[in-house]
Amino acid sequence: AHRFFLAGEEISYIDFPFSLPHTPVRGATWSLTAVAITVLPGPIETRHGVRDRNHVRGRLGGREGCLAGHWLMVVFLSEGTVCPISFVKDVLFPYALQALPATLDKKWDSPDFAPYRNAFPEPAASSRPVFEAHVADLVKRDVKVSYLKALQGYLWLAGYESGEIKAPLFPDVSLSMRAWHDAGIKLIIYSSGSVPAQKLLFGHTNAQPPSFIPIISDWFDTVNAGMKMESSSYTSILSRYPDTQPQEWLFLSDNVDEVTAARAAGMHSLVVVRPGNAPLPECHVGEGQAVRTFEGLAVGGKRNESS
């Protein structure tokens, strides 16, 4: 357990689920690990008694504050991190393939479809049969190219808007993200899916309220940041926020290679273990390498080891 003082109150039972370098918070007289923030509901035990999250957050956010939203950023992926991988592979991908023929019947020569069609390489951009075959092949091989991701977002739009598609978030996600936002933390999405597709997913979930768009500060994909397994992509994201230090960022992903790339750029990063995800290499199974739930990032108690 780590100890620190908050406006004269020693919070004495903070058990982090992993080790992080301590980063001084700007303007503070004490040091706080970047992710160690009271972001989830639950009691915080201090020497003056039990305090709830709102009490502690209020002390941090006031004049004695030191916790402003600009100093910590949390970056999420979507599939395998906030929602099951199966939602993408078993729902979204098949939906796009099923919707493609009817869409091409109506839109092949239409001006609003032209940007999606023309983004494909030749001869696919000029031949509908080749176009359809190329899309099916890319999906089958799970090739993450920007022109396919843009097309998929276009095809998913009708399903999301009709309510036929809703992103099934893991039970801990909604509460955690909203609590982090309430605590002044900036939430950022980085995915291989296009930014428009990301906004569809986070704008149409099974949570209440269903949209997370109002609490998400920024969006990155392979076009405006780069490939997720390259450290330069994370450096690019960091460069958009020059007032924050790399160690003030937390990146959460289901993919070990992405976590490694983010760490190489200086971010703290953890693998998120979710049902249906690929098994982790043995070196990432231990304490300090992975979490099973966002609740494991809470300050004020131990992570539930049985989760």
PDB file of C-alpha atoms in Angstrom:
ATOM      1  CA  ALA A   1       0.000   0.000   0.000  1.00  0.00           C
ATOM      2  CA  HIS A   2       1.105   3.540  -0.733  1.00  0.00           C
ATOM      3  CA  ARG A   3       0.437   6.598   1.433  1.00  0.00           C
ATOM      4  CA  PHE A   4       0.060  10.228   0.571  1.00  0.00           C
ATOM      5  CA  PHE A   5      -1.377  13.320   2.202  1.00  0.00           C
ATOM      6  CA  LEU A   6      -4.402  15.117   0.830  1.00  0.00           C
ATOM      7  CA  ALA A   7      -4.883  18.561   2.360  1.00  0.00           C
ATOM      8  CA  GLY A   8      -3.651  17.288   5.701  1.00  0.00           C
ATOM      9  CA  GLU A   9      -5.486  13.976   5.633  1.00  0.00           C
ATOM     10  CA  GLU A  10      -3.379  10.899   5.282  1.00  0.00           C
ATOM     11  CA  ILE A  11      -5.060   8.394   2.998  1.00  0.00           C
ATOM     12  CA  SER A  12      -3.535   5.282   4.405  1.00  0.00           C
ATOM     13  CA  TYR A  13      -5.031   2.374   2.506  1.00  0.00           C
ATOM     14  CA  ILE A  14      -4.407   2.873  -1.167  1.00  0.00           C
ATOM     15  CA  ASP A  15      -3.474  -0.404  -2.738  1.00  0.00           C
ATOM     16  CA  PHE A  16      -2.451  -0.041  -6.361  1.00  0.00           C
ATOM     17  CA  PRO A  17      -2.890  -3.094  -8.576  1.00  0.00           C
ATOM     18  CA  PHE A  18       0.424  -2.368 -10.276  1.00  0.00           C
ATOM     19  CA  SER A  19       3.557  -0.302  -9.871  1.00  0.00           C
ATOM     20  CA  LEU A  20       3.925   3.112 -11.448  1.00  0.00           C
ATOM     21  CA  PRO A  21       6.625   5.759 -11.187  1.00  0.00           C
ATOM     22  CA  HIS A  22       5.461   8.579  -8.952  1.00  0.00           C
ATOM     23  CA  THR A  23       4.836  11.768 -10.883  1.00  0.00           C
ATOM     24  CA  PRO A  24       4.534  15.073  -9.027  1.00  0.00           C
ATOM     25  CA  VAL A  25       1.239  16.780  -9.716  1.00  0.00           C
ATOM     26  CA  ARG A  26       1.707  20.365 -10.813  1.00  0.00           C
ATOM     27  CA  GLY A  27       1.327  22.825  -7.982  1.00  0.00           C
ATOM     28  CA  ALA A  28       1.144  20.098  -5.379  1.00  0.00           C
ATOM     29  CA  THR A  29       3.240  19.614  -2.280  1.00  0.00           C
ATOM     30  CA  TRP A  30       2.839  15.894  -2.456  1.00  0.00           C
ATOM     31  CA  SER A  31       3.464  13.272  -5.089  1.00  0.00           C
ATOM     32  CA  LEU A  32       0.749  11.152  -6.638  1.00  0.00           C
ATOM     33  CA  THR A  33       1.047   8.224  -8.975  1.00  0.00           C
ATOM     34  CA  ALA A  34      -0.504   9.257 -12.271  1.00  0.00           C
ATOM     35  CA  VAL A  35      -3.317   6.718 -12.316  1.00  0.00           C
ATOM     36  CA  ALA A  36      -3.836   6.725  -8.561  1.00  0.00           C
ATOM     37  CA  ILE A  37      -6.889   8.954  -8.457  1.00  0.00           C
ATOM     38  CA  THR A  38     -10.182   8.570  -6.709  1.00  0.00           C
ATOM     39  CA  VAL A  39     -12.097   7.797  -9.868  1.00  0.00           C
ATOM     40  CA  LEU A  40     -14.569   5.160  -8.765  1.00  0.00           C
ATOM     41  CA  PRO A  41     -17.287   5.065  -6.113  1.00  0.00           C
ATOM     42  CA  GLY A  42     -16.348   3.587  -2.810  1.00  0.00           C
ATOM     43  CA  PRO A  43     -15.013   4.610   0.589  1.00  0.00           C
ATOM     44  CA  ILE A  44     -11.525   6.000   1.083  1.00  0.00           C
ATOM     45  CA  GLU A  45     -10.131   5.347   4.547  1.00  0.00           C
ATOM     46  CA  THR A  46      -8.192   8.247   6.052  1.00  0.00           C
ATOM     47  CA  ARG A  47      -6.900   8.876   9.531  1.00  0.00           C
ATOM     48  CA  HIS A  48      -9.960  11.103  10.038  1.00  0.00           C
ATOM     49  CA  GLY A  49     -12.377   8.361   9.072  1.00  0.00           C
ATOM     50  CA  VAL A  50     -13.969   7.028   5.932  1.00  0.00           C
ATOM     51  CA  ARG A  51     -14.382   9.519   3.102  1.00  0.00           C
ATOM     52  CA  ASP A  52     -16.378   8.957  -0.042  1.00  0.00           C
ATOM     53  CA  ARG A  53     -15.204   9.668  -3.572  1.00  0.00           C
ATOM     54  CA  ASN A  54     -17.000  13.001  -3.832  1.00  0.00           C
ATOM     55  CA  HIS A  55     -15.334  14.286  -0.656  1.00  0.00           C
ATOM     56  CA  VAL A  56     -11.865  13.437  -1.884  1.00  0.00           C
ATOM     57  CA  ARG A  57     -12.526  14.627  -5.414  1.00  0.00           C
ATOM     58  CA  GLY A  58     -13.902  17.887  -4.069  1.00  0.00           C
ATOM     59  CA  ARG A  59     -10.780  18.478  -2.023  1.00  0.00           C
ATOM     60  CA  LEU A  60      -8.637  17.785  -5.065  1.00  0.00           C
ATOM     61  CA  GLY A  61     -10.706  19.946  -7.368  1.00  0.00           C
ATOM     62  CA  GLY A  62     -10.903  22.992  -5.106  1.00  0.00           C
ATOM     63  CA  ARG A  63      -8.347  25.615  -4.145  1.00  0.00           C
ATOM     64  CA  GLU A  64      -6.151  22.995  -2.518  1.00  0.00           C
ATOM     65  CA  GLY A  65      -6.766  21.172  -5.728  1.00  0.00           C
ATOM     66  CA  CYS A  66      -3.799  20.125  -7.796  1.00  0.00           C
ATOM     67  CA  LEU A  67      -5.955  17.733  -9.807  1.00  0.00           C
ATOM     68  CA  ALA A  68      -6.943  19.514 -12.998  1.00  0.00           C
ATOM     69  CA  GLY A  69      -8.239  17.616 -15.982  1.00  0.00           C
ATOM     70  CA  HIS A  70      -5.321  18.580 -18.203  1.00  0.00           C
ATOM     71  CA  TRP A  71      -2.679  16.682 -16.321  1.00  0.00           C
ATOM     72  CA  LEU A  72      -3.830  13.088 -16.826  1.00  0.00           C
ATOM     73  CA  MET A  73      -5.058  11.400 -19.976  1.00  0.00           C
ATOM     74  CA  VAL A  74      -6.502   7.899 -20.269  1.00  0.00           C
ATOM     75  CA  VAL A  75      -6.487   6.346 -23.736  1.00  0.00           C
ATOM     76  CA  PHE A  76      -8.768   3.411 -24.515  1.00  0.00           C
ATOM     77  CA  LEU A  77      -9.193   0.982 -27.319  1.00  0.00           C
ATOM     78  CA  SER A  78     -12.687  -0.274 -28.062  1.00  0.00           C
ATOM     79  CA  GLU A  79     -12.961  -3.968 -28.915  1.00  0.00           C
ATOM     80  CA  GLY A  80     -11.410  -6.253 -26.326  1.00  0.00           C
ATOM     81  CA  THR A  81     -11.104  -3.377 -23.875  1.00  0.00           C
ATOM     82  CA  VAL A  82     -14.484  -1.675 -23.405  1.00  0.00           C
ATOM     83  CA  CYS A  83     -16.584  -4.184 -25.380  1.00  0.00           C
ATOM     84  CA  PRO A  84     -16.101  -7.814 -26.423  1.00  0.00           C
ATOM     85  CA  ILE A  85     -14.011  -8.607 -29.477  1.00  0.00           C
ATOM     86  CA  SER A  86     -16.915 -10.799 -30.570  1.00  0.00           C
ATOM     87  CA  PHE A  87     -19.069  -7.684 -31.041  1.00  0.00           C
ATOM     88  CA  VAL A  88     -16.778  -6.529 -33.820  1.00  0.00           C
ATOM     89  CA  LYS A  89     -16.076  -9.895 -35.411  1.00  0.00           C
ATOM     90  CA  ASP A  90     -19.496 -11.513 -34.975  1.00  0.00           C
ATOM     91  CA  VAL A  91     -21.805  -8.487 -35.256  1.00  0.00           C
ATOM     92  CA  LEU A  92     -20.216  -5.472 -36.931  1.00  0.00           C
ATOM     93  CA  PHE A  93     -18.159  -7.180 -39.642  1.00  0.00           C
ATOM     94  CA  PRO A  94     -20.991  -9.500 -40.784  1.00  0.00           C
ATOM     95  CA  TYR A  95     -23.467  -6.606 -40.690  1.00  0.00           C
ATOM     96  CA  ALA A  96     -21.292  -4.576 -43.058  1.00  0.00           C
ATOM     97  CA  LEU A  97     -20.874  -7.483 -45.474  1.00  0.00           C
ATOM     98  CA  GLN A  98     -24.609  -8.157 -45.434  1.00  0.00           C
ATOM     99  CA  ALA A  99     -25.443  -4.496 -46.055  1.00  0.00           C
ATOM    100  CA  LEU A 100     -22.882  -4.044 -48.829  1.00  0.00           C
ATOM    101  CA  PRO A 101     -24.781  -5.463 -51.867  1.00  0.00           C
ATOM    102  CA  ALA A 102     -27.925  -3.395 -51.285  1.00  0.00           C
ATOM    103  CA  THR A 103     -25.817  -0.321 -50.602  1.00  0.00           C
ATOM    104  CA  LEU A 104     -23.919  -0.768 -53.848  1.00  0.00           C
ATOM    105  CA  ASP A 105     -27.199  -1.241 -55.728  1.00  0.00           C
ATOM    106  CA  LYS A 106     -28.310   2.190 -54.575  1.00  0.00           C
ATOM    107  CA  LYS A 107     -25.067   4.072 -54.145  1.00  0.00           C
ATOM    108  CA  TRP A 108     -22.417   2.789 -56.567  1.00  0.00           C
ATOM    109  CA  ASP A 109     -22.593   5.860 -58.789  1.00  0.00           C
ATOM    110  CA  SER A 110     -23.849   8.366 -56.217  1.00  0.00           C
ATOM    111  CA  PRO A 111     -21.716  11.386 -55.241  1.00  0.00           C
ATOM    112  CA  ASP A 112     -22.017  10.714 -51.497  1.00  0.00           C
ATOM    113  CA  PHE A 113     -20.583   7.201 -51.934  1.00  0.00           C
ATOM    114  CA  ALA A 114     -17.801   8.308 -54.276  1.00  0.00           C
ATOM    115  CA  PRO A 115     -15.247   9.151 -51.530  1.00  0.00           C
ATOM    116  CA  TYR A 116     -15.548   5.635 -50.087  1.00  0.00           C
ATOM    117  CA  ARG A 117     -15.411   3.921 -53.480  1.00  0.00           C
ATOM    118  CA  ASN A 118     -12.571   6.029 -54.845  1.00  0.00           C
ATOM    119  CA  ALA A 119     -10.435   5.388 -51.770  1.00  0.00           C
ATOM    120  CA  PHE A 120     -10.134   1.742 -52.869  1.00  0.00           C
ATOM    121  CA  PRO A 121      -7.259   0.815 -55.182  1.00  0.00           C
ATOM    122  CA  GLU A 122      -7.833  -0.102 -58.792  1.00  0.00           C
ATOM    123  CA  PRO A 123      -9.377  -2.174 -60.211  1.00  0.00           C
ATOM    124  CA  ALA A 124     -11.737  -2.378 -57.220  1.00  0.00           C
ATOM    125  CA  ALA A 125     -12.697   1.297 -57.455  1.00  0.00           C
ATOM    126  CA  SER A 126     -13.922   0.812 -61.032  1.00  0.00           C
ATOM    127  CA  SER A 127     -15.500  -2.626 -60.875  1.00  0.00           C
ATOM    128  CA  ARG A 128     -18.316  -3.521 -58.546  1.00  0.00           C
ATOM    129  CA  PRO A 129     -17.620  -7.302 -58.569  1.00  0.00           C
ATOM    130  CA  VAL A 130     -13.946  -6.674 -57.826  1.00  0.00           C
ATOM    131  CA  PHE A 131     -14.924  -4.145 -55.150  1.00  0.00           C
ATOM    132  CA  GLU A 132     -17.182  -6.643 -53.352  1.00  0.00           C
ATOM    133  CA  ALA A 133     -14.620  -9.426 -53.598  1.00  0.00           C
ATOM    134  CA  HIS A 134     -11.866  -7.171 -52.298  1.00  0.00           C
ATOM    135  CA  VAL A 135     -13.969  -6.095 -49.300  1.00  0.00           C
ATOM    136  CA  ALA A 136     -14.804  -9.716 -48.449  1.00  0.00           C
ATOM    137  CA  ASP A 137     -11.138 -10.707 -48.692  1.00  0.00           C
ATOM    138  CA  LEU A 138      -9.957  -7.854 -46.467  1.00  0.00           C
ATOM    139  CA  VAL A 139     -12.558  -8.684 -43.823  1.00  0.00           C
ATOM    140  CA  LYS A 140     -11.713 -12.394 -43.922  1.00  0.00           C
ATOM    141  CA  ARG A 141      -8.027 -11.639 -43.376  1.00  0.00           C
ATOM    142  CA  ASP A 142      -8.783  -8.890 -40.823  1.00  0.00           C
ATOM    143  CA  VAL A 143      -6.658  -6.408 -42.740  1.00  0.00           C
ATOM    144  CA  LYS A 144      -6.745  -3.012 -41.049  1.00  0.00           C
ATOM    145  CA  VAL A 145      -6.565  -0.519 -43.900  1.00  0.00           C
ATOM    146  CA  SER A 146      -8.103   2.912 -43.648  1.00  0.00           C
ATOM    147  CA  TYR A 147     -10.291   2.707 -46.755  1.00  0.00           C
ATOM    148  CA  LEU A 148     -11.977  -0.477 -45.510  1.00  0.00           C
ATOM    149  CA  LYS A 149     -12.527   1.009 -42.047  1.00  0.00           C
ATOM    150  CA  ALA A 150     -14.110   4.108 -43.572  1.00  0.00           C
ATOM    151  CA  LEU A 151     -16.461   1.982 -45.688  1.00  0.00           C
ATOM    152  CA  GLN A 152     -17.458  -0.149 -42.706  1.00  0.00           C
ATOM    153  CA  GLY A 153     -18.361   2.947 -40.711  1.00  0.00           C
ATOM    154  CA  TYR A 154     -20.532   4.122 -43.594  1.00  0.00           C
ATOM    155  CA  LEU A 155     -22.309   0.747 -43.719  1.00  0.00           C
ATOM    156  CA  TRP A 156     -22.825   0.569 -39.945  1.00  0.00           C
ATOM    157  CA  LEU A 157     -24.486   3.975 -39.755  1.00  0.00           C
ATOM    158  CA  ALA A 158     -27.977   2.742 -40.663  1.00  0.00           C
ATOM    159  CA  GLY A 159     -27.779  -0.110 -38.155  1.00  0.00           C
ATOM    160  CA  TYR A 160     -26.758   2.151 -35.297  1.00  0.00           C
ATOM    161  CA  GLU A 161     -29.330   4.804 -36.123  1.00  0.00           C
ATOM    162  CA  SER A 162     -32.152   2.245 -36.323  1.00  0.00           C
ATOM    163  CA  GLY A 163     -31.208   0.731 -32.968  1.00  0.00           C
ATOM    164  CA  GLU A 164     -30.411  -2.602 -34.599  1.00  0.00           C
ATOM    165  CA  ILE A 165     -26.813  -2.249 -33.446  1.00  0.00           C
ATOM    166  CA  LYS A 166     -25.824  -1.319 -29.901  1.00  0.00           C
ATOM    167  CA  ALA A 167     -22.326  -1.660 -28.515  1.00  0.00           C
ATOM    168  CA  PRO A 168     -22.392  -4.075 -25.528  1.00  0.00           C
ATOM    169  CA  LEU A 169     -20.043  -2.516 -22.985  1.00  0.00           C
ATOM    170  CA  PHE A 170     -18.510  -4.571 -20.203  1.00  0.00           C
ATOM    171  CA  PRO A 171     -20.341  -3.923 -16.889  1.00  0.00           C
ATOM    172  CA  ASP A 172     -17.541  -1.853 -15.312  1.00  0.00           C
ATOM    173  CA  VAL A 173     -16.991   0.481 -18.270  1.00  0.00           C
ATOM    174  CA  SER A 174     -19.822   2.987 -18.007  1.00  0.00           C
ATOM    175  CA  LEU A 175     -19.401   3.729 -14.310  1.00  0.00           C
ATOM    176  CA  SER A 176     -15.621   3.918 -14.579  1.00  0.00           C
ATOM    177  CA  MET A 177     -15.478   6.201 -17.589  1.00  0.00           C
ATOM    178  CA  ARG A 178     -18.073   8.600 -16.220  1.00  0.00           C
ATOM    179  CA  ALA A 179     -16.371   8.679 -12.820  1.00  0.00           C
ATOM    180  CA  TRP A 180     -12.992   9.381 -14.403  1.00  0.00           C
ATOM    181  CA  HIS A 181     -14.522  12.161 -16.457  1.00  0.00           C
ATOM    182  CA  ASP A 182     -16.168  13.597 -13.340  1.00  0.00           C
ATOM    183  CA  ALA A 183     -12.748  13.586 -11.679  1.00  0.00           C
ATOM    184  CA  GLY A 184     -11.380  15.808 -14.448  1.00  0.00           C
ATOM    185  CA  ILE A 185      -9.536  13.167 -16.437  1.00  0.00           C
ATOM    186  CA  LYS A 186      -9.512  13.434 -20.214  1.00  0.00           C
ATOM    187  CA  LEU A 187     -10.720  10.309 -21.977  1.00  0.00           C
ATOM    188  CA  ILE A 188      -9.356   9.564 -25.435  1.00  0.00           C
ATOM    189  CA  ILE A 189     -10.178   6.799 -27.912  1.00  0.00           C
ATOM    190  CA  TYR A 190      -7.566   5.298 -30.228  1.00  0.00           C
ATOM    191  CA  SER A 191      -8.661   2.513 -32.541  1.00  0.00           C
ATOM    192  CA  SER A 192      -7.939   0.962 -35.914  1.00  0.00           C
ATOM    193  CA  GLY A 193     -11.556   1.739 -36.720  1.00  0.00           C
ATOM    194  CA  SER A 194     -12.094   5.123 -38.329  1.00  0.00           C
ATOM    195  CA  VAL A 195     -12.984   8.070 -36.125  1.00  0.00           C
ATOM    196  CA  PRO A 196     -16.559   8.181 -37.538  1.00  0.00           C
ATOM    197  CA  ALA A 197     -16.940   4.469 -36.743  1.00  0.00           C
ATOM    198  CA  GLN A 198     -15.611   5.039 -33.216  1.00  0.00           C
ATOM    199  CA  LYS A 199     -18.178   7.765 -32.658  1.00  0.00           C
ATOM    200  CA  LEU A 200     -20.953   5.458 -33.846  1.00  0.00           C
ATOM    201  CA  LEU A 201     -19.870   2.798 -31.346  1.00  0.00           C
ATOM    202  CA  PHE A 202     -19.491   5.132 -28.373  1.00  0.00           C
ATOM    203  CA  GLY A 203     -22.620   7.035 -29.342  1.00  0.00           C
ATOM    204  CA  HIS A 204     -24.845   3.939 -29.409  1.00  0.00           C
ATOM    205  CA  THR A 205     -24.185   1.625 -26.460  1.00  0.00           C
ATOM    206  CA  ASN A 206     -26.250  -0.528 -24.124  1.00  0.00           C
ATOM    207  CA  ALA A 207     -25.494   1.834 -21.223  1.00  0.00           C
ATOM    208  CA  GLN A 208     -27.744   4.528 -19.815  1.00  0.00           C
ATOM    209  CA  PRO A 209     -27.323   7.136 -21.092  1.00  0.00           C
ATOM    210  CA  PRO A 210     -26.176   5.352 -24.247  1.00  0.00           C
ATOM    211  CA  SER A 211     -23.821   8.013 -25.624  1.00  0.00           C
ATOM    212  CA  PHE A 212     -20.313   8.650 -24.312  1.00  0.00           C
ATOM    213  CA  ILE A 213     -19.469  11.235 -26.947  1.00  0.00           C
ATOM    214  CA  PRO A 214     -19.986  14.194 -24.559  1.00  0.00           C
ATOM    215  CA  ILE A 215     -17.327  12.876 -22.162  1.00  0.00           C
ATOM    216  CA  ILE A 216     -14.693  11.824 -24.716  1.00  0.00           C
ATOM    217  CA  SER A 217     -12.119  14.517 -25.397  1.00  0.00           C
ATOM    218  CA  ASP A 218     -10.390  13.257 -28.513  1.00  0.00           C
ATOM    219  CA  TRP A 219     -10.369  10.522 -31.150  1.00  0.00           C
ATOM    220  CA  PHE A 220      -7.472   8.888 -32.965  1.00  0.00           C
ATOM    221  CA  ASP A 221      -7.243   6.247 -35.683  1.00  0.00           C
ATOM    222  CA  THR A 222      -4.669   4.922 -38.130  1.00  0.00           C
ATOM    223  CA  VAL A 223      -5.117   7.990 -40.348  1.00  0.00           C
ATOM    224  CA  ASN A 224      -4.522  10.806 -37.866  1.00  0.00           C
ATOM    225  CA  ALA A 225      -2.154   8.903 -35.545  1.00  0.00           C
ATOM    226  CA  GLY A 226      -0.727   5.821 -37.259  1.00  0.00           C
ATOM    227  CA  MET A 227      -0.678   2.074 -36.732  1.00  0.00           C
ATOM    228  CA  LYS A 228      -1.286   0.942 -33.168  1.00  0.00           C
ATOM    229  CA  MET A 229       1.763  -1.310 -32.965  1.00  0.00           C
ATOM    230  CA  GLU A 230       4.198   1.498 -33.814  1.00  0.00           C
ATOM    231  CA  SER A 231       5.593   3.655 -31.005  1.00  0.00           C
ATOM    232  CA  SER A 232       5.647   6.662 -33.347  1.00  0.00           C
ATOM    233  CA  SER A 233       1.836   6.635 -33.321  1.00  0.00           C
ATOM    234  CA  TYR A 234       1.779   7.191 -29.569  1.00  0.00           C
ATOM    235  CA  THR A 235       4.441   9.855 -29.876  1.00  0.00           C
ATOM    236  CA  SER A 236       2.178  11.560 -32.411  1.00  0.00           C
ATOM    237  CA  ILE A 237      -0.748  11.465 -29.980  1.00  0.00           C
ATOM    238  CA  LEU A 238       1.444  12.849 -27.199  1.00  0.00           C
ATOM    239  CA  SER A 239       2.545  15.696 -29.445  1.00  0.00           C
ATOM    240  CA  ARG A 240      -1.034  16.986 -29.622  1.00  0.00           C
ATOM    241  CA  TYR A 241      -0.878  17.670 -25.875  1.00  0.00           C
ATOM    242  CA  PRO A 242       2.479  19.367 -25.261  1.00  0.00           C
ATOM    243  CA  ASP A 243       1.467  20.480 -21.760  1.00  0.00           C
ATOM    244  CA  THR A 244       1.356  16.910 -20.478  1.00  0.00           C
ATOM    245  CA  GLN A 245       4.236  14.531 -19.876  1.00  0.00           C
ATOM    246  CA  PRO A 246       4.232  10.993 -21.328  1.00  0.00           C
ATOM    247  CA  GLN A 247       4.175   9.475 -17.836  1.00  0.00           C
ATOM    248  CA  GLU A 248       0.933  11.340 -17.161  1.00  0.00           C
ATOM    249  CA  TRP A 249      -0.832   9.141 -19.697  1.00  0.00           C
ATOM    250  CA  LEU A 250      -2.358   5.700 -19.229  1.00  0.00           C
ATOM    251  CA  PHE A 251      -3.020   3.520 -22.271  1.00  0.00           C
ATOM    252  CA  LEU A 252      -5.343   0.519 -21.948  1.00  0.00           C
ATOM    253  CA  SER A 253      -5.425  -2.186 -24.612  1.00  0.00           C
ATOM    254  CA  ASP A 254      -6.103  -5.878 -25.028  1.00  0.00           C
ATOM    255  CA  ASN A 255      -3.062  -6.203 -27.298  1.00  0.00           C
ATOM    256  CA  VAL A 256       0.403  -6.797 -25.826  1.00  0.00           C
ATOM    257  CA  ASP A 257       2.201  -5.373 -28.859  1.00  0.00           C
ATOM    258  CA  GLU A 258       0.192  -2.151 -28.636  1.00  0.00           C
ATOM    259  CA  VAL A 259       0.956  -1.881 -24.935  1.00  0.00           C
ATOM    260  CA  THR A 260       4.651  -2.356 -25.688  1.00  0.00           C
ATOM    261  CA  ALA A 261       4.539   0.365 -28.359  1.00  0.00           C
ATOM    262  CA  ALA A 262       2.824   2.810 -25.990  1.00  0.00           C
ATOM    263  CA  ARG A 263       5.401   2.118 -23.286  1.00  0.00           C
ATOM    264  CA  ALA A 264       8.200   2.740 -25.777  1.00  0.00           C
ATOM    265  CA  ALA A 265       6.716   6.207 -26.325  1.00  0.00           C
ATOM    266  CA  GLY A 266       6.804   6.845 -22.575  1.00  0.00           C
ATOM    267  CA  MET A 267       3.174   6.200 -21.669  1.00  0.00           C
ATOM    268  CA  HIS A 268       2.232   3.933 -18.836  1.00  0.00           C
ATOM    269  CA  SER A 269       0.268   1.085 -20.357  1.00  0.00           C
ATOM    270  CA  LEU A 270      -1.575  -2.005 -19.201  1.00  0.00           C
ATOM    271  CA  VAL A 271      -3.080  -5.010 -20.914  1.00  0.00           C
ATOM    272  CA  VAL A 272      -6.805  -5.364 -20.268  1.00  0.00           C
ATOM    273  CA  VAL A 273      -7.840  -9.007 -19.908  1.00  0.00           C
ATOM    274  CA  ARG A 274     -11.437  -9.571 -20.987  1.00  0.00           C
ATOM    275  CA  PRO A 275     -13.543 -12.661 -21.762  1.00  0.00           C
ATOM    276  CA  GLY A 276     -12.894 -13.774 -25.315  1.00  0.00           C
ATOM    277  CA  ASN A 277      -9.513 -12.064 -25.649  1.00  0.00           C
ATOM    278  CA  ALA A 278      -6.446 -13.981 -26.773  1.00  0.00           C
ATOM    279  CA  PRO A 279      -4.457 -15.559 -23.914  1.00  0.00           C
ATOM    280  CA  LEU A 280      -1.621 -13.402 -22.611  1.00  0.00           C
ATOM    281  CA  PRO A 281       2.014 -14.449 -22.835  1.00  0.00           C
ATOM    282  CA  GLU A 282       3.198 -15.739 -19.470  1.00  0.00           C
ATOM    283  CA  CYS A 283       5.382 -12.680 -18.886  1.00  0.00           C
ATOM    284  CA  HIS A 284       2.298 -10.442 -18.905  1.00  0.00           C
ATOM    285  CA  VAL A 285       0.129 -12.484 -16.569  1.00  0.00           C
ATOM    286  CA  GLY A 286       1.723 -11.337 -13.325  1.00  0.00           C
ATOM    287  CA  GLU A 287       0.957  -8.377 -11.111  1.00  0.00           C
ATOM    288  CA  GLY A 288       1.799  -5.062 -12.674  1.00  0.00           C
ATOM    289  CA  GLN A 289       1.219  -6.152 -16.250  1.00  0.00           C
ATOM    290  CA  ALA A 290      -2.548  -6.516 -16.696  1.00  0.00           C
ATOM    291  CA  VAL A 291      -5.960  -5.736 -15.232  1.00  0.00           C
ATOM    292  CA  ARG A 292      -9.226  -7.611 -15.644  1.00  0.00           C
ATOM    293  CA  THR A 293     -11.534  -4.677 -15.024  1.00  0.00           C
ATOM    294  CA  PHE A 294     -11.374  -0.900 -14.928  1.00  0.00           C
ATOM    295  CA  GLU A 295     -12.476  -1.201 -11.310  1.00  0.00           C
ATOM    296  CA  GLY A 296      -8.998  -2.569 -10.653  1.00  0.00           C
ATOM    297  CA  LEU A 297      -7.700   0.945 -11.268  1.00  0.00           C
ATOM    298  CA  ALA A 298      -9.682   2.414  -8.382  1.00  0.00           C
ATOM    299  CA  VAL A 299      -8.047   4.134  -5.455  1.00  0.00           C
ATOM    300  CA  GLY A 300      -9.320   3.117  -2.072  1.00  0.00           C
ATOM    301  CA  GLY A 301      -9.231  -0.643  -2.067  1.00  0.00           C
ATOM    302  CA  LYS A 302      -7.689  -3.762  -3.440  1.00  0.00           C
ATOM    303  CA  ARG A 303      -8.579  -5.084  -6.818  1.00  0.00           C
ATOM    304  CA  ASN A 304     -10.914  -8.037  -6.613  1.00  0.00           C
ATOM    305  CA  GLU A 305      -8.496 -10.889  -7.168  1.00  0.00           C
ATOM    306  CA  SER A 306     -11.317 -13.261  -8.072  1.00  0.00           C
ATOM    307  CA  SER A 307     -12.439 -11.169 -11.045  1.00  0.00           C
TER     308      SER A 307
END
